[in-house]
mmCIF file of C-alpha atoms in Angstrom:
data_model
loop_
_atom_site.group_PDB
_atom_site.id
_atom_site.type_symbol
_atom_site.label_atom_id
_atom_site.label_comp_id
_atom_site.label_asym_id
_atom_site.label_seq_id
_atom_site.Cartn_x
_atom_site.Cartn_y
_atom_site.Cartn_z
ATOM 1 C CA MET A 1 2.759 38.435 -11.165
ATOM 2 C CA SER A 2 0.445 35.966 -12.889
ATOM 3 C CA LEU A 3 1.392 32.309 -12.643
ATOM 4 C CA LEU A 4 0.074 31.761 -16.155
ATOM 5 C CA LYS A 5 3.419 32.604 -17.757
ATOM 6 C CA PHE A 6 4.976 29.605 -15.976
ATOM 7 C CA ALA A 7 2.416 27.102 -17.302
ATOM 8 C CA LYS A 8 3.861 24.691 -19.888
ATOM 9 C CA THR A 9 0.827 22.700 -21.034
ATOM 10 C CA GLU A 10 -2.744 23.532 -21.991
ATOM 11 C CA ALA A 11 -3.972 21.585 -18.960
ATOM 12 C CA GLU A 12 -1.788 23.691 -16.636
ATOM 13 C CA LYS A 13 -2.975 26.891 -18.314
ATOM 14 C CA ARG A 14 -6.624 25.870 -17.940
ATOM 15 C CA LYS A 15 -6.205 25.125 -14.227
ATOM 16 C CA CYS A 16 -4.221 28.317 -13.655
ATOM 17 C CA ARG A 17 -6.856 30.519 -15.335
ATOM 18 C CA ALA A 18 -9.600 28.906 -13.262
ATOM 19 C CA PHE A 19 -7.576 29.361 -10.078
ATOM 20 C CA GLU A 20 -6.905 33.048 -10.755
ATOM 21 C CA GLU A 21 -10.524 33.679 -11.736
ATOM 22 C CA CYS A 22 -12.059 31.842 -8.772
ATOM 23 C CA GLY A 23 -9.466 32.753 -6.155
ATOM 24 C CA SER A 24 -9.130 29.291 -4.578
ATOM 25 C CA VAL A 25 -8.148 25.744 -5.445
ATOM 26 C CA ASN A 26 -11.488 24.227 -4.421
ATOM 27 C CA ALA A 27 -13.506 26.751 -6.416
ATOM 28 C CA ALA A 28 -11.310 26.216 -9.474
ATOM 29 C CA ALA A 29 -11.738 22.455 -9.203
ATOM 30 C CA ARG A 30 -15.522 22.789 -8.993
ATOM 31 C CA LYS A 31 -15.560 25.036 -12.050
ATOM 32 C CA LEU A 32 -13.475 22.573 -14.070
ATOM 33 C CA GLY A 33 -15.325 19.549 -12.760
ATOM 34 C CA ILE A 34 -12.173 17.794 -11.529
ATOM 35 C CA LYS A 35 -10.724 16.820 -8.165
ATOM 36 C CA HIS A 36 -9.009 19.530 -6.131
ATOM 37 C CA PRO A 37 -5.644 17.700 -5.603
ATOM 38 C CA SER A 38 -4.998 17.999 -9.336
ATOM 39 C CA VAL A 39 -5.462 21.787 -9.234
ATOM 40 C CA SER A 40 -3.535 22.105 -5.982
ATOM 41 C CA ARG A 41 -0.550 20.208 -7.365
ATOM 42 C CA THR A 42 -0.495 22.318 -10.550
ATOM 43 C CA ILE A 43 -0.608 25.607 -8.641
ATOM 44 C CA SER A 44 2.172 24.414 -6.318
ATOM 45 C CA ASP A 45 4.313 23.497 -9.318
ATOM 46 C CA LEU A 46 3.726 26.899 -10.920
ATOM 47 C CA LYS A 47 4.645 28.721 -7.708
ATOM 48 C CA GLU A 48 7.802 26.631 -7.439
ATOM 49 C CA ARG A 49 8.769 27.529 -11.011
ATOM 50 C CA GLN A 50 8.131 31.179 -10.204
ATOM 51 C CA ALA A 51 10.351 30.963 -7.134
ATOM 52 C CA LEU A 52 13.114 29.280 -9.125
ATOM 53 C CA LYS A 53 12.828 31.953 -11.808
ATOM 54 C CA ASP A 54 13.028 34.752 -9.263
ATOM 55 C CA GLY A 55 16.020 33.151 -7.614
ATOM 56 C CA SER A 56 17.835 32.476 -10.890
ATOM 57 C CA GLN A 57 17.674 36.152 -11.888
ATOM 58 C CA HIS A 58 20.461 36.815 -9.406
ATOM 59 C CA LEU A 59 22.723 34.139 -10.900
ATOM 60 C CA ASP A 60 25.324 34.356 -13.608
ATOM 61 C CA PRO A 61 23.899 32.272 -16.516
ATOM 62 C CA GLU A 62 27.305 30.651 -16.930
ATOM 63 C CA ALA A 63 27.199 29.428 -13.324
ATOM 64 C CA VAL A 64 24.907 26.581 -14.367
ATOM 65 C CA PRO A 65 26.779 24.039 -16.567
ATOM 66 C CA GLU A 66 25.246 23.001 -19.865
ATOM 67 C CA GLY A 67 22.853 20.070 -19.465
ATOM 68 C CA PHE A 68 21.988 20.993 -15.861
ATOM 69 C CA GLU A 69 19.153 22.985 -14.331
ATOM 70 C CA ILE A 70 18.514 24.723 -11.026
ATOM 71 C CA LYS A 71 17.078 22.222 -8.557
ATOM 72 C CA GLY A 72 16.081 24.622 -5.779
ATOM 73 C CA VAL A 73 16.704 27.924 -4.057
ATOM 74 C CA SER A 74 18.152 28.202 -0.552
ATOM 75 C CA ALA A 75 17.319 31.095 1.730
ATOM 76 C CA TYR A 76 20.094 32.900 3.654
ATOM 77 C CA PHE A 77 19.252 34.408 7.053
ATOM 78 C CA ALA A 78 21.653 37.041 8.289
ATOM 79 C CA LYS A 79 23.070 37.062 11.786
ATOM 80 C CA THR A 80 20.923 38.671 14.488
ATOM 81 C CA GLU A 81 21.280 39.197 18.184
ATOM 82 C CA GLN A 82 19.215 36.061 18.812
ATOM 83 C CA HIS A 83 20.541 33.724 16.098
ATOM 84 C CA PRO A 84 23.772 33.220 14.109
ATOM 85 C CA ALA A 85 23.706 33.456 10.318
ATOM 86 C CA PHE A 86 22.465 30.295 8.565
ATOM 87 C CA TRP A 87 21.199 28.828 5.302
ATOM 88 C CA LEU A 88 17.748 27.211 5.112
ATOM 89 C CA LYS A 89 17.260 24.418 2.554
ATOM 90 C CA THR A 90 13.999 22.554 2.166
ATOM 91 C CA GLN A 91 12.627 19.588 0.216
ATOM 92 C CA ARG A 92 9.335 17.751 0.070
ATOM 93 C CA SER A 93 8.966 14.939 2.575
ATOM 94 C CA LEU A 94 9.049 11.348 1.308
ATOM 95 C CA GLN A 95 5.583 10.755 2.741
ATOM 96 C CA GLN A 96 4.182 13.711 0.824
ATOM 97 C CA GLN A 97 5.850 12.465 -2.351
ATOM 98 C CA ARG A 98 4.178 9.087 -1.982
ATOM 99 C CA GLN A 99 0.805 10.751 -1.400
ATOM 100 C CA LEU A 100 1.265 12.878 -4.520
ATOM 101 C CA ILE A 101 2.229 9.805 -6.547
ATOM 102 C CA GLU A 102 -0.911 8.001 -5.402
ATOM 103 C CA GLU A 103 -3.136 11.015 -6.160
ATOM 104 C CA PHE A 104 -1.550 11.482 -9.586
ATOM 105 C CA THR A 105 -1.912 7.792 -10.470
ATOM 106 C CA ARG A 106 -5.561 7.709 -9.421
ATOM 107 C CA GLU A 107 -6.407 10.806 -11.448
ATOM 108 C CA PHE A 108 -4.334 9.730 -14.448
ATOM 109 C CA ILE A 109 -6.184 6.428 -14.910
ATOM 110 C CA GLU A 110 -9.660 7.357 -13.665
ATOM 111 C CA ASP A 111 -11.004 7.931 -17.195
ATOM 112 C CA LEU A 112 -9.449 4.831 -18.779
ATOM 113 C CA PRO A 113 -11.816 2.038 -19.846
ATOM 114 C CA SER A 114 -11.917 -1.078 -17.714
ATOM 115 C CA VAL A 115 -10.652 -4.347 -19.133
ATOM 116 C CA GLU A 116 -13.034 -7.184 -19.858
ATOM 117 C CA THR A 117 -12.971 -9.691 -17.019
ATOM 118 C CA PRO A 118 -12.236 -13.304 -18.061
ATOM 119 C CA THR A 119 -15.131 -15.743 -18.024
ATOM 120 C CA GLU A 120 -15.977 -17.041 -14.584
ATOM 121 C CA PRO A 121 -14.762 -20.650 -14.109
ATOM 122 C CA GLN A 122 -17.415 -23.374 -14.039
ATOM 123 C CA GLY A 123 -17.714 -26.729 -12.248
ATOM 124 C CA ASP A 124 -17.147 -27.851 -8.677
ATOM 125 C CA LEU A 125 -14.760 -25.554 -6.798
ATOM 126 C CA ASP A 126 -13.066 -26.184 -3.454
ATOM 127 C CA THR A 127 -14.361 -23.450 -1.142
ATOM 128 C CA ASP A 128 -12.179 -24.372 1.857
ATOM 129 C CA THR A 129 -8.683 -24.336 0.331
ATOM 130 C CA ILE A 130 -7.097 -21.101 -0.865
ATOM 131 C CA PRO A 131 -3.893 -21.383 -2.922
ATOM 132 C CA TRP A 132 -1.393 -18.660 -2.011
ATOM 133 C CA ILE A 133 0.876 -17.840 -4.946
ATOM 134 C CA GLN A 134 3.959 -16.518 -3.173
ATOM 135 C CA ILE A 135 5.981 -14.248 -5.460
ATOM 136 C CA GLY A 136 9.281 -13.543 -3.742
ATOM 137 C CA ASP A 137 11.208 -10.395 -4.666
ATOM 138 C CA GLY A 138 10.842 -10.194 -8.475
ATOM 139 C CA HIS A 139 13.449 -7.459 -9.034
ATOM 140 C CA LEU A 140 12.187 -6.542 -12.496
ATOM 141 C CA GLY A 141 14.771 -4.144 -13.907
ATOM 142 C CA MET A 142 17.799 -5.818 -12.345
ATOM 143 C CA LEU A 143 20.807 -6.431 -14.570
ATOM 144 C CA ALA A 144 23.297 -9.278 -14.161
ATOM 145 C CA HIS A 145 26.066 -10.666 -16.400
ATOM 146 C CA GLU A 146 27.086 -14.298 -16.555
ATOM 147 C CA ARG A 147 30.816 -13.587 -16.489
ATOM 148 C CA GLU A 148 30.426 -11.756 -13.193
ATOM 149 C CA VAL A 149 27.799 -13.781 -11.330
ATOM 150 C CA GLY A 150 27.244 -16.961 -13.343
ATOM 151 C CA HIS A 151 23.974 -15.993 -15.060
ATOM 152 C CA ASN A 152 22.376 -13.320 -17.235
ATOM 153 C CA PHE A 153 19.330 -11.346 -16.184
ATOM 154 C CA ASP A 154 17.463 -8.372 -17.651
ATOM 155 C CA LEU A 155 13.902 -7.138 -18.186
ATOM 156 C CA LYS A 156 13.112 -9.542 -21.033
ATOM 157 C CA ILE A 157 14.412 -12.553 -19.144
ATOM 158 C CA ALA A 158 12.606 -11.512 -15.943
ATOM 159 C CA GLU A 159 9.246 -11.061 -17.667
ATOM 160 C CA ARG A 160 9.476 -14.267 -19.691
ATOM 161 C CA GLU A 161 10.470 -16.434 -16.735
ATOM 162 C CA LEU A 162 8.092 -14.945 -14.159
ATOM 163 C CA VAL A 163 5.010 -15.042 -16.393
ATOM 164 C CA THR A 164 5.827 -18.599 -17.497
ATOM 165 C CA ALA A 165 6.344 -19.707 -13.889
ATOM 166 C CA ILE A 166 3.045 -18.269 -12.678
ATOM 167 C CA GLU A 167 1.170 -19.886 -15.568
ATOM 168 C CA ILE A 168 2.653 -23.281 -14.671
ATOM 169 C CA LEU A 169 1.832 -22.892 -10.972
ATOM 170 C CA ILE A 170 -1.749 -21.791 -11.611
ATOM 171 C CA ASP A 171 -2.299 -24.731 -13.962
ATOM 172 C CA ARG A 172 -1.014 -27.114 -11.272
ATOM 173 C CA ALA A 173 -3.089 -25.601 -8.469
ATOM 174 C CA PRO A 174 -6.343 -27.353 -7.495
ATOM 175 C CA ASN A 175 -9.680 -26.011 -8.679
ATOM 176 C CA CYS A 176 -10.576 -23.625 -5.863
ATOM 177 C CA GLU A 177 -13.095 -20.841 -5.520
ATOM 178 C CA ARG A 178 -10.496 -18.289 -4.410
ATOM 179 C CA CYS A 179 -6.747 -17.705 -4.645
ATOM 180 C CA VAL A 180 -4.295 -15.140 -3.291
ATOM 181 C CA ILE A 181 -1.590 -13.576 -5.426
ATOM 182 C CA GLN A 182 0.988 -12.222 -3.029
ATOM 183 C CA ASP A 183 3.744 -9.886 -4.241
ATOM 184 C CA LEU A 184 6.052 -9.991 -1.222
ATOM 185 C CA GLY A 185 7.689 -6.683 -2.182
ATOM 186 C CA ASP A 186 10.549 -5.549 -4.433
ATOM 187 C CA MET A 187 8.783 -6.648 -7.587
ATOM 188 C CA THR A 188 10.788 -3.862 -9.224
ATOM 189 C CA HIS A 189 14.503 -3.425 -8.659
ATOM 190 C CA TYR A 190 14.321 0.366 -8.407
ATOM 191 C CA GLU A 191 11.648 3.051 -8.127
ATOM 192 C CA THR A 192 13.144 6.302 -9.471
ATOM 193 C CA PHE A 193 14.828 7.619 -12.614
ATOM 194 C CA SER A 194 18.121 7.669 -10.720
ATOM 195 C CA ALA A 195 17.958 3.863 -10.230
ATOM 196 C CA LYS A 196 18.890 4.160 -6.566
ATOM 197 C CA THR A 197 17.108 2.864 -3.492
ATOM 198 C CA GLU A 198 15.059 5.715 -2.092
ATOM 199 C CA SER A 199 15.847 5.217 1.588
ATOM 200 C CA SER A 200 19.575 4.489 1.420
ATOM 201 C CA GLY A 201 20.578 5.876 -1.974
ATOM 202 C CA HIS A 202 22.431 2.693 -2.993
ATOM 203 C CA ASP A 203 23.524 2.475 -6.627
ATOM 204 C CA LEU A 204 21.966 -0.501 -8.414
ATOM 205 C CA ASP A 205 22.789 -2.543 -11.495
ATOM 206 C CA PHE A 206 19.746 -1.805 -13.616
ATOM 207 C CA ASP A 207 18.472 -2.654 -17.065
ATOM 208 C CA SER A 208 17.151 0.004 -19.421
ATOM 209 C CA ARG A 209 15.080 3.040 -18.417
ATOM 210 C CA TYR A 210 12.544 3.592 -15.659
ATOM 211 C CA PRO A 211 9.528 3.996 -18.026
ATOM 212 C CA ARG A 212 10.373 0.729 -19.784
ATOM 213 C CA MET A 213 10.595 -1.081 -16.452
ATOM 214 C CA ILE A 214 7.215 0.340 -15.438
ATOM 215 C CA HIS A 215 5.616 -0.874 -18.666
ATOM 216 C CA THR A 216 7.049 -4.331 -18.022
ATOM 217 C CA TYR A 217 5.831 -4.312 -14.411
ATOM 218 C CA ALA A 218 2.272 -3.390 -15.445
ATOM 219 C CA ARG A 219 2.271 -6.000 -18.201
ATOM 220 C CA VAL A 220 3.516 -8.748 -15.856
ATOM 221 C CA MET A 221 0.911 -8.003 -13.188
ATOM 222 C CA ARG A 222 -1.903 -7.882 -15.760
ATOM 223 C CA SER A 223 -0.767 -11.230 -17.182
ATOM 224 C CA ILE A 224 -0.702 -12.833 -13.735
ATOM 225 C CA VAL A 225 -4.107 -11.459 -12.744
ATOM 226 C CA GLU A 226 -5.754 -12.468 -16.030
ATOM 227 C CA LYS A 227 -4.371 -15.996 -15.764
ATOM 228 C CA ALA A 228 -5.655 -16.311 -12.192
ATOM 229 C CA LEU A 229 -9.125 -15.004 -13.093
ATOM 230 C CA ASN A 230 -9.390 -17.682 -15.755
ATOM 231 C CA LYS A 231 -8.766 -20.370 -13.130
ATOM 232 C CA PHE A 232 -10.389 -19.054 -9.947
ATOM 233 C CA LYS A 233 -13.738 -17.380 -9.292
ATOM 234 C CA TYR A 234 -12.225 -14.828 -6.902
ATOM 235 C CA VAL A 235 -8.683 -13.461 -6.805
ATOM 236 C CA ASP A 236 -7.201 -11.430 -3.952
ATOM 237 C CA VAL A 237 -4.023 -9.447 -4.652
ATOM 238 C CA ILE A 238 -1.567 -8.362 -1.946
ATOM 239 C CA VAL A 239 1.187 -5.918 -2.939
ATOM 240 C CA ASN A 240 3.630 -5.505 -0.056
ATOM 241 C CA GLN A 241 5.751 -2.377 0.198
ATOM 242 C CA GLY A 242 9.364 -3.280 -0.590
ATOM 243 C CA ASN A 243 12.471 -1.218 0.086
ATOM 244 C CA HIS A 244 13.400 -1.296 -3.626
ATOM 245 C CA SER A 245 9.894 -0.617 -4.925
ATOM 246 C CA ARG A 246 7.860 1.284 -2.343
ATOM 247 C CA SER A 247 6.378 4.040 -4.509
ATOM 248 C CA ASN A 248 5.774 1.570 -7.368
ATOM 249 C CA ASP A 249 3.885 -0.671 -4.941
ATOM 250 C CA VAL A 250 1.575 2.223 -4.088
ATOM 251 C CA TRP A 251 0.603 3.023 -7.664
ATOM 252 C CA MET A 252 0.317 -0.650 -8.647
ATOM 253 C CA ARG A 253 -2.400 -1.102 -6.010
ATOM 254 C CA VAL A 254 -4.232 1.942 -7.378
ATOM 255 C CA PHE A 255 -3.763 0.758 -10.965
ATOM 256 C CA LEU A 256 -5.212 -2.709 -10.343
ATOM 257 C CA LYS A 257 -8.119 -1.399 -8.246
ATOM 258 C CA HIS A 258 -9.118 0.958 -11.041
ATOM 259 C CA VAL A 259 -8.715 -1.414 -13.970
ATOM 260 C CA TYR A 260 -10.860 -4.075 -12.257
ATOM 261 C CA HIS A 261 -13.202 -1.800 -10.313
ATOM 262 C CA HIS A 262 -16.205 -3.043 -12.305
ATOM 263 C CA THR A 263 -15.990 -6.600 -10.968
ATOM 264 C CA ASP A 264 -16.135 -8.133 -7.508
ATOM 265 C CA ARG A 265 -14.005 -11.065 -8.660
ATOM 266 C CA LEU A 266 -10.737 -9.201 -8.031
ATOM 267 C CA GLN A 267 -9.935 -7.557 -4.704
ATOM 268 C CA VAL A 268 -6.722 -5.614 -4.058
ATOM 269 C CA LEU A 269 -5.903 -5.304 -0.363
ATOM 270 C CA ASP A 270 -4.984 -1.914 1.051
ATOM 271 C CA ASN A 271 -1.204 -1.592 1.449
ATOM 272 C CA ALA A 272 -1.067 1.819 3.157
ATOM 273 C CA SER A 273 0.296 -0.035 6.192
ATOM 274 C CA VAL A 274 3.339 -2.269 5.796
ATOM 275 C CA PHE A 275 1.570 -4.903 7.939
ATOM 276 C CA ILE A 276 -1.274 -6.447 5.928
ATOM 277 C CA PRO A 277 -3.735 -8.853 7.643
ATOM 278 C CA TYR A 278 -5.669 -11.624 5.873
ATOM 279 C CA ARG A 279 -8.233 -13.623 7.813
ATOM 280 C CA MET A 280 -9.675 -16.841 6.361
ATOM 281 C CA GLY A 281 -11.779 -18.726 8.919
ATOM 282 C CA ASN A 282 -9.600 -20.515 11.472
ATOM 283 C CA THR A 283 -6.482 -19.370 9.615
ATOM 284 C CA PHE A 284 -4.896 -15.932 9.968
ATOM 285 C CA VAL A 285 -2.006 -14.592 7.880
ATOM 286 C CA MET A 286 -0.024 -11.376 8.296
ATOM 287 C CA CYS A 287 2.025 -10.186 5.302
ATOM 288 C CA HIS A 288 5.114 -7.978 5.490
ATOM 289 C CA HIS A 289 8.261 -7.362 3.426
ATOM 290 C CA SER A 290 10.442 -7.255 6.595
ATOM 291 C CA ASP A 291 13.141 -4.819 5.472
ATOM 292 C CA LYS A 292 12.665 -2.847 8.691
ATOM 293 C CA CYS A 293 10.760 -5.009 11.161
ATOM 294 C CA LYS A 294 12.768 -8.193 11.545
ATOM 295 C CA PRO A 295 11.186 -11.655 11.950
ATOM 296 C CA ALA A 296 11.888 -11.758 15.695
ATOM 297 C CA GLN A 297 9.560 -8.759 16.207
ATOM 298 C CA LEU A 298 6.797 -9.778 13.832
ATOM 299 C CA ALA A 299 5.020 -12.186 16.170
ATOM 300 C CA GLN A 300 4.613 -9.407 18.733
ATOM 301 C CA VAL A 301 3.339 -7.005 16.069
ATOM 302 C CA MET A 302 0.808 -9.560 14.844
ATOM 303 C CA ALA A 303 -0.480 -10.394 18.328
ATOM 304 C CA THR A 304 -0.719 -6.710 19.303
ATOM 305 C CA ASP A 305 -2.050 -5.002 16.174
ATOM 306 C CA PHE A 306 -4.499 -7.771 15.262
ATOM 307 C CA ASN A 307 -5.262 -9.232 18.682
ATOM 308 C CA GLN A 308 -8.850 -10.273 17.879
ATOM 309 C CA ASP A 309 -7.852 -12.262 14.798
ATOM 310 C CA TRP A 310 -4.879 -13.691 16.689
ATOM 311 C CA GLY A 311 -7.163 -14.888 19.482
ATOM 312 C CA GLU A 312 -9.864 -16.347 17.253
ATOM 313 C CA ALA A 313 -7.624 -18.167 14.740
ATOM 314 C CA ASN A 314 -6.182 -21.632 15.383
ATOM 315 C CA TYR A 315 -3.552 -21.410 12.646
ATOM 316 C CA ARG A 316 -1.333 -18.338 12.297
ATOM 317 C CA TYR A 317 1.275 -17.518 9.659
ATOM 318 C CA ILE A 318 3.512 -14.552 8.859
ATOM 319 C CA ASP A 319 4.750 -14.291 5.263
ATOM 320 C CA VAL A 320 7.826 -12.165 4.554
ATOM 321 C CA GLY A 321 10.079 -11.395 1.595
ATOM 322 C CA HIS A 322 13.350 -9.454 1.449
ATOM 323 C CA ILE A 323 15.557 -12.287 2.703
ATOM 324 C CA HIS A 324 15.498 -14.053 -0.710
ATOM 325 C CA HIS A 325 15.729 -17.554 0.767
ATOM 326 C CA ARG A 326 13.380 -19.910 2.591
ATOM 327 C CA MET A 327 13.471 -19.423 6.335
ATOM 328 C CA VAL A 328 11.082 -20.936 8.880
ATOM 329 C CA ALA A 329 11.211 -19.560 12.417
ATOM 330 C CA LYS A 330 9.825 -22.105 14.895
ATOM 331 C CA GLU A 331 10.807 -20.334 18.085
ATOM 332 C CA HIS A 332 7.653 -18.214 18.250
ATOM 333 C CA PRO A 333 4.802 -20.101 19.959
ATOM 334 C CA GLY A 334 1.534 -20.040 18.082
ATOM 335 C CA VAL A 335 2.794 -18.665 14.773
ATOM 336 C CA THR A 336 4.967 -19.804 11.862
ATOM 337 C CA ILE A 337 7.126 -17.090 10.313
ATOM 338 C CA GLU A 338 8.427 -17.900 6.858
ATOM 339 C CA SER A 339 10.273 -16.074 4.118
ATOM 340 C CA TRP A 340 9.717 -17.151 0.538
ATOM 341 C CA ASN A 341 12.214 -17.748 -2.248
ATOM 342 C CA GLN A 342 12.372 -15.605 -5.339
ATOM 343 C CA LEU A 343 12.699 -16.639 -8.971
ATOM 344 C CA ALA A 344 15.157 -13.860 -9.836
ATOM 345 C CA PRO A 345 18.855 -14.751 -9.434
ATOM 346 C CA ALA A 346 21.333 -12.750 -7.364
ATOM 347 C CA ASP A 347 22.773 -9.482 -8.625
ATOM 348 C CA LYS A 348 26.470 -8.667 -8.361
ATOM 349 C CA TYR A 349 26.112 -7.088 -4.917
ATOM 350 C CA ALA A 350 24.459 -10.197 -3.450
ATOM 351 C CA HIS A 351 26.781 -12.539 -5.355
ATOM 352 C CA ASP A 352 29.947 -10.802 -4.163
ATOM 353 C CA GLY A 353 28.570 -10.703 -0.630
ATOM 354 C CA GLY A 354 28.323 -14.493 -0.609
ATOM 355 C CA TRP A 355 24.522 -14.740 -0.415
ATOM 356 C CA ARG A 356 23.234 -17.895 -2.059
ATOM 357 C CA SER A 357 19.665 -19.173 -2.261
ATOM 358 C CA ARG A 358 17.542 -21.514 -4.342
ATOM 359 C CA SER A 359 15.650 -19.769 -7.149
ATOM 360 C CA CYS A 360 12.065 -21.040 -7.059
ATOM 361 C CA LEU A 361 8.441 -20.065 -6.514
ATOM 362 C CA THR A 362 5.898 -21.730 -4.255
ATOM 363 C CA VAL A 363 2.146 -22.079 -4.029
ATOM 364 C CA VAL A 364 1.108 -22.880 -0.462
ATOM 365 C CA LEU A 365 -2.322 -24.450 -0.029
ATOM 366 C CA ARG A 366 -4.043 -23.055 3.057
ATOM 367 C CA SER A 367 -7.322 -24.343 4.405
ATOM 368 C CA LYS A 368 -9.806 -22.087 6.159
ATOM 369 C CA THR A 369 -10.414 -24.939 8.590
ATOM 370 C CA TYR A 370 -7.090 -26.742 9.009
ATOM 371 C CA GLY A 371 -4.323 -24.298 8.075
ATOM 372 C CA GLU A 372 -1.614 -25.345 5.627
ATOM 373 C CA LYS A 373 -2.394 -28.516 3.671
ATOM 374 C CA GLY A 374 0.378 -28.725 1.081
ATOM 375 C CA ARG A 375 2.727 -26.981 -1.329
ATOM 376 C CA ILE A 376 3.608 -26.803 -5.002
ATOM 377 C CA THR A 377 7.199 -25.762 -5.720
ATOM 378 C CA LEU A 378 8.599 -24.756 -9.093
ATOM 379 C CA THR A 379 12.347 -24.296 -9.605
ATOM 380 C CA ALA A 380 13.981 -21.812 -11.962
ATOM 381 C CA GLU A 381 15.588 -24.728 -13.834
ATOM 382 C CA GLU A 382 12.182 -26.216 -14.655
ATOM 383 C CA VAL A 383 10.938 -22.821 -15.830
ATOM 384 C CA LYS A 384 13.912 -22.492 -18.188
ATOM 385 C CA ASP A 385 13.317 -26.001 -19.512
ATOM 386 C CA ARG A 386 9.667 -25.160 -20.171
ATOM 387 C CA ILE A 387 10.693 -22.033 -22.087
ATOM 388 C CA ASP A 388 13.186 -24.096 -24.106
ATOM 389 C CA SER A 389 10.454 -26.564 -25.030
ATOM 390 C CA LEU A 390 8.085 -23.792 -26.145
ATOM 391 C CA GLU A 391 10.642 -21.958 -28.275
ATOM 392 C CA PRO A 392 11.669 -24.091 -31.281
ATOM 393 C CA GLY A 393 15.409 -24.244 -31.765
ATOM 394 C CA THR A 394 16.101 -23.156 -28.205
ATOM 395 C CA THR A 395 17.704 -26.105 -26.465
ATOM 396 C CA SER A 396 19.335 -26.323 -23.067
ATOM 397 C CA ALA A 397 22.694 -26.473 -24.834
ATOM 398 C CA ARG A 398 21.996 -23.095 -26.458
ATOM 399 C CA ARG A 399 20.459 -21.435 -23.408
ATOM 400 C CA ARG A 400 23.613 -19.507 -22.580
ATOM 401 C CA GLU A 401 23.640 -17.982 -26.052
ATOM 402 C CA VAL A 402 19.946 -17.068 -25.960
ATOM 403 C CA TYR A 403 20.179 -15.449 -22.548
ATOM 404 C CA THR A 404 23.191 -13.286 -23.379
ATOM 405 C CA VAL A 405 22.511 -9.675 -22.414
#
């Protein structure tokens, strides 16, 4: 049976016809002038629809409630002399899903025009100091109500406060040749349409719909990058894999690399591994979200996986997120392990669990020669005051009214 009848779009039909004419995925891709993963994914989807159709023919149509659809088909194996009877159910592995997401994202944006890079900054620039803009867990898409947790939070509030905070911090940073924008993970509160954490399946308090959150995420990252490029000659972006945002972190790296592929002023570090190294002269930094590998193990990981950089550097740091509060571990000789605060407030789960932390963002000034030289800290209260001053009629006394969800 031809797979063509299961194609839903003209693009799927075009790929299916080429596949059936050429007899293979690679040949079909060459004929269409596109990459083979795109054809392979389409053919797999069509075969899956065919299998679901074949399986559903044996079902009573009324067995599927209105508003639902068949998710999959299980295979029943009858009892034999060697094996008892059993059902076999399968699903795609999480690793394969992430690979497919990355392939889809790369192909989806590969024909989009690149944005115009901001004008390169002029004047004397400090080439030894690199400001690290540490963005603790942003949790875009989280929802919180003042009556429950003492504050309101949604997508609009998150975007307005985070973008304003980064603009303030970049303006206050010294004039340097290079900066690092580090997303420490969990920039988004959830990563699927179900608004659950992928690994544990926890229900989350979320604002709006997944596509709207994604639009906000892309807009926030573009705003941050553009602001940094207006201040610094070179900008390095690190997107750590977070337990709330892992698949989003994959496509965000691909998105930024494509949009700015025409310029060498923006570099996006590879985040295929959850341990990301950054070497800057005598200073060496390892970045990690730390939802799985706890701080006590990180020093060993750093010394083992990156032993050459560990041995050559005089100053060593490990930056982590996830914990939501500032924590400095001094018990590990030769390395400082620190978690960085977030600007986003606590959700109901964290509030009811008794977790409390200061809402702020930090820029840490790191020298290639002498390690850390200083810090710039910005509290959430100052960010709110700045927003009040920029929005006529919005005073601190009215903030509660303005921020009502």
